[in-house]
mmCIF file of C-alpha atoms in Angstrom:
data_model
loop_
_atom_site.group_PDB
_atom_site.id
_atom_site.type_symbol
_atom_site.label_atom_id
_atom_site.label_comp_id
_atom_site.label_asym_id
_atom_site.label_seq_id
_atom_site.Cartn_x
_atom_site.Cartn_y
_atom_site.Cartn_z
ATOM 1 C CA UNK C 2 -20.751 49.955 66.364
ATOM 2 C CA UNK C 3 -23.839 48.288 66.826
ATOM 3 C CA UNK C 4 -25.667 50.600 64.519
ATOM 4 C CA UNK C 5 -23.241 49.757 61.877
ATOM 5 C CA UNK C 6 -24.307 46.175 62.642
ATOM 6 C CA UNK C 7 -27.950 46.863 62.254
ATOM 7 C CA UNK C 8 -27.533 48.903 59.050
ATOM 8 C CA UNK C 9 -25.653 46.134 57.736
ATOM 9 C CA UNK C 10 -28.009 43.721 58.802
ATOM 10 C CA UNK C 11 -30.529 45.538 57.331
ATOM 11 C CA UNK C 12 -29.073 45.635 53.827
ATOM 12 C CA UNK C 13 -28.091 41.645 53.649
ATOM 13 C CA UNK C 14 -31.868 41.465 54.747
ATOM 14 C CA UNK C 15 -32.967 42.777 51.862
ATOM 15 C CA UNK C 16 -30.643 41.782 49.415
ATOM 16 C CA UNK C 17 -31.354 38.143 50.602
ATOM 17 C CA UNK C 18 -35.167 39.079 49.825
ATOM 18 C CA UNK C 19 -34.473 40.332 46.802
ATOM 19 C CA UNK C 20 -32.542 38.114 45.198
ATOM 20 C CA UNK C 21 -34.860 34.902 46.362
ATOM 21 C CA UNK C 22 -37.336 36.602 43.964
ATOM 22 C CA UNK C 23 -35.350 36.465 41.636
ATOM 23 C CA UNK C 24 -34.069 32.424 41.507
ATOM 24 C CA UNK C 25 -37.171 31.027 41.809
ATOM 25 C CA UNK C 26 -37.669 27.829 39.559
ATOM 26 C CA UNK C 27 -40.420 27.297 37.186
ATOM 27 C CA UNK C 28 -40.767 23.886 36.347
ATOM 28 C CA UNK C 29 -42.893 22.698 33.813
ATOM 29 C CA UNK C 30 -43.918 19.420 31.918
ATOM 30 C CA UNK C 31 -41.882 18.670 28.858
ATOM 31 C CA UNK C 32 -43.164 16.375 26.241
ATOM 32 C CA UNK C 33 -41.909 13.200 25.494
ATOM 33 C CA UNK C 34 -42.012 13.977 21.941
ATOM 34 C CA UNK C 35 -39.898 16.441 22.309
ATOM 35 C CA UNK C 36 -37.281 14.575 24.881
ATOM 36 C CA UNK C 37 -37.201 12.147 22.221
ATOM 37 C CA UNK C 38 -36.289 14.129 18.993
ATOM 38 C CA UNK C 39 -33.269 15.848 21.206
ATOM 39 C CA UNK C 40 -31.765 12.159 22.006
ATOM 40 C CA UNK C 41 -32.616 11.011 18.432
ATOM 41 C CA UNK C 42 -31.108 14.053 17.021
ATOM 42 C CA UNK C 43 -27.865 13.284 18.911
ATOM 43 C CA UNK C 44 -27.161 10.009 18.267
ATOM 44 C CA UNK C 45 -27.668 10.396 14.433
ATOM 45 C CA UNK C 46 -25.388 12.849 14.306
ATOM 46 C CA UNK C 47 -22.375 10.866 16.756
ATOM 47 C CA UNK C 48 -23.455 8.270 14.271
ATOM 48 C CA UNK C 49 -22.740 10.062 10.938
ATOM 49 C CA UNK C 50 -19.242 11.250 12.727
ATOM 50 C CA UNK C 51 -18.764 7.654 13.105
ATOM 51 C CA UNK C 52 -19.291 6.775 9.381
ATOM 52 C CA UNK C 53 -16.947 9.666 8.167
ATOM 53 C CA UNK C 54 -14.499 8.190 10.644
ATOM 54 C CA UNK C 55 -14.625 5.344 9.641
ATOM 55 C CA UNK C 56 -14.480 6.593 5.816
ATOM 56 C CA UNK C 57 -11.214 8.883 7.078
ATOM 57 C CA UNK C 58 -9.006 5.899 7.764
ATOM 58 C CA UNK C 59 -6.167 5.413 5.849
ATOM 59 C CA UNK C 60 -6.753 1.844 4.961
ATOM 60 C CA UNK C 61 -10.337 2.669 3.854
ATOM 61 C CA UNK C 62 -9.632 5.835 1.739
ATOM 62 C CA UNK C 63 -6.321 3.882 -0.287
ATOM 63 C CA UNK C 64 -9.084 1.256 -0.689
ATOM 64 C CA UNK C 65 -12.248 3.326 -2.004
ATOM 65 C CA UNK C 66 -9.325 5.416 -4.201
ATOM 66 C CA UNK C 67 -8.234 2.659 -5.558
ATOM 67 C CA UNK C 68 -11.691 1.594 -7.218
ATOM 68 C CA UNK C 69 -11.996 4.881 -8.835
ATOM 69 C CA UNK C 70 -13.747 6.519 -5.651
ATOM 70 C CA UNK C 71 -13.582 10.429 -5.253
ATOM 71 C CA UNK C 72 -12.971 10.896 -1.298
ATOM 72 C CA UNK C 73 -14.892 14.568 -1.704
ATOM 73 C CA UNK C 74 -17.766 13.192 -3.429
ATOM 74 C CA UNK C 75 -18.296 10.262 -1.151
ATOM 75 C CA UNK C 76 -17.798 12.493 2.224
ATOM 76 C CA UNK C 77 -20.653 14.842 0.405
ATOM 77 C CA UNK C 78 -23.153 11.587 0.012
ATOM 78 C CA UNK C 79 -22.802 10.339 3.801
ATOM 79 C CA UNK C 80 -23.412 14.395 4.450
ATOM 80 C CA UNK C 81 -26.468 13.820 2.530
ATOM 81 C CA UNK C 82 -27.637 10.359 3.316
ATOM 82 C CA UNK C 83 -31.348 10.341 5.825
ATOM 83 C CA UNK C 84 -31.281 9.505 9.355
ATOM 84 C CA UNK C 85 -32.411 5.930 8.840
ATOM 85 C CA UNK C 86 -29.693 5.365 6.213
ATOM 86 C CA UNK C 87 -27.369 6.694 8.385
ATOM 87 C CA UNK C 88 -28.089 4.629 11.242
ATOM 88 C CA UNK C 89 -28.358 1.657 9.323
ATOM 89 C CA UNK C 90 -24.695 1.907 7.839
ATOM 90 C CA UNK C 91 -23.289 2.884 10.877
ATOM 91 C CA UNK C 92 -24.658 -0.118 12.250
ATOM 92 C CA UNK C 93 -23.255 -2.079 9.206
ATOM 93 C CA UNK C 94 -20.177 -1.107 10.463
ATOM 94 C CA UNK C 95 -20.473 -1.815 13.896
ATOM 95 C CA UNK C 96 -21.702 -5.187 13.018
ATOM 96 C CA UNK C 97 -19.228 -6.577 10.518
ATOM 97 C CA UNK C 98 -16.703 -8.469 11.604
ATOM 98 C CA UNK C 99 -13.224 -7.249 12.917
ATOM 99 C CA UNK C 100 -10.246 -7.210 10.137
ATOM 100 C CA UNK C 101 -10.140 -6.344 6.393
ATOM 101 C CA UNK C 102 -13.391 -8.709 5.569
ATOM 102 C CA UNK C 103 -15.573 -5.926 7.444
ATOM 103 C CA UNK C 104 -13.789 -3.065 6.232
ATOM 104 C CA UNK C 105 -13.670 -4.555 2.957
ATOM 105 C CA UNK C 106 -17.681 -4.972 3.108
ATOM 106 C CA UNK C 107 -18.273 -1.470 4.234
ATOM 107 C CA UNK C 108 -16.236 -0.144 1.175
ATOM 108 C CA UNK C 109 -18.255 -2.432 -1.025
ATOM 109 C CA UNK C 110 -21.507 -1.051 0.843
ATOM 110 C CA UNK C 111 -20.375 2.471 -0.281
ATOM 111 C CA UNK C 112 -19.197 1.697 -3.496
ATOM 112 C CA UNK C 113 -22.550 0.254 -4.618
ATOM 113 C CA UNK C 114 -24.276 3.006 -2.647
ATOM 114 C CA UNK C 115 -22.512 5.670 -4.960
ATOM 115 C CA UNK C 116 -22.741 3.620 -8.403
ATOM 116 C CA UNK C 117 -26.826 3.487 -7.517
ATOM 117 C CA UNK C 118 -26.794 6.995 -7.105
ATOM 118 C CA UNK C 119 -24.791 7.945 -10.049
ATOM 119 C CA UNK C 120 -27.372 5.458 -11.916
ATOM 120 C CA UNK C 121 -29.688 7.209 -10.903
ATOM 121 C CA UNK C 122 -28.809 10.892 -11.809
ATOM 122 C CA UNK C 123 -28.324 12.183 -8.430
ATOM 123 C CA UNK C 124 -24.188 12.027 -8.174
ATOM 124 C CA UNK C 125 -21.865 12.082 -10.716
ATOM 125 C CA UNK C 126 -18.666 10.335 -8.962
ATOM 126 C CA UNK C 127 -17.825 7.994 -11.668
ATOM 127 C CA UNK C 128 -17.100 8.459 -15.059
ATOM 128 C CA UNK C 129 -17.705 5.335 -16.440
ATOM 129 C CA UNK C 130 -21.935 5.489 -15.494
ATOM 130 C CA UNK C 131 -24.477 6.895 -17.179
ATOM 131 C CA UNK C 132 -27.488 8.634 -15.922
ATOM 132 C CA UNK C 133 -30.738 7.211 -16.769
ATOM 133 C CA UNK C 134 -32.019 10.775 -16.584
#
């Protein structure tokens, strides 16, 4: 009996050595830069979910159809806006005020958003521009 004890305790003796080897930690300096571009990256991109969200709703898609607006075509330009532009409508939209004034501004904000772009050659969402290409 007692030298299955000391085989045993043998063998959890070096299994415990052997596996604290094996978990030791390596820390190491991470750069701020880098810290930074994670959390940036992040919110941008729980930002631009907010903006198609917001672009989903019922009340803002009968809306931006009825002005002529192709839902596809305008979920494919917030896909495609920057960063900066994307932060800066979402915050448009955080901003304006509650009710169909706000909603009603955002929908402008995207309407003349997509008639610059069409203007400008790089959409083609309404049929009545014409590129200056």
């Amino acid at each position: 009996m007692t030298a299955n004890r000391k085989l045993i305790s043998w063998i959890v003796a070096a299994a415990l050595c052997h596996t604290a080897g094996l978990q030791a930690a390596h820390a190491g300096m991470i750069a701020t830069e880098s810290v930074a571009s994670t959390t940036e990256l992040v919110q941008v991109e729980s930002r631009r979910a907010h903006v198609l969200a917001t672009l989903n709703r019922a009340d803002v898609t009968d809306a931006l159809v009825n002005k002529g607006v192709d839902m596809d075509a305008a979920r494919a330009r917030i896909a495609s806006l920057s960063d900066q532009e994307v932060l800066a409508l979402a915050d448009q939209l955080d901003h304006a005020p509650a009710g169909a004034s706000g909603v009603l501004g955002a929908i402008v904000f995207i309407f003349l958003l997509l008639l610059i772009t069409d203007i400008l050659g790089f959409t083609k969402v309404y049929p009545f521009t014409r590129s200056i290409r």
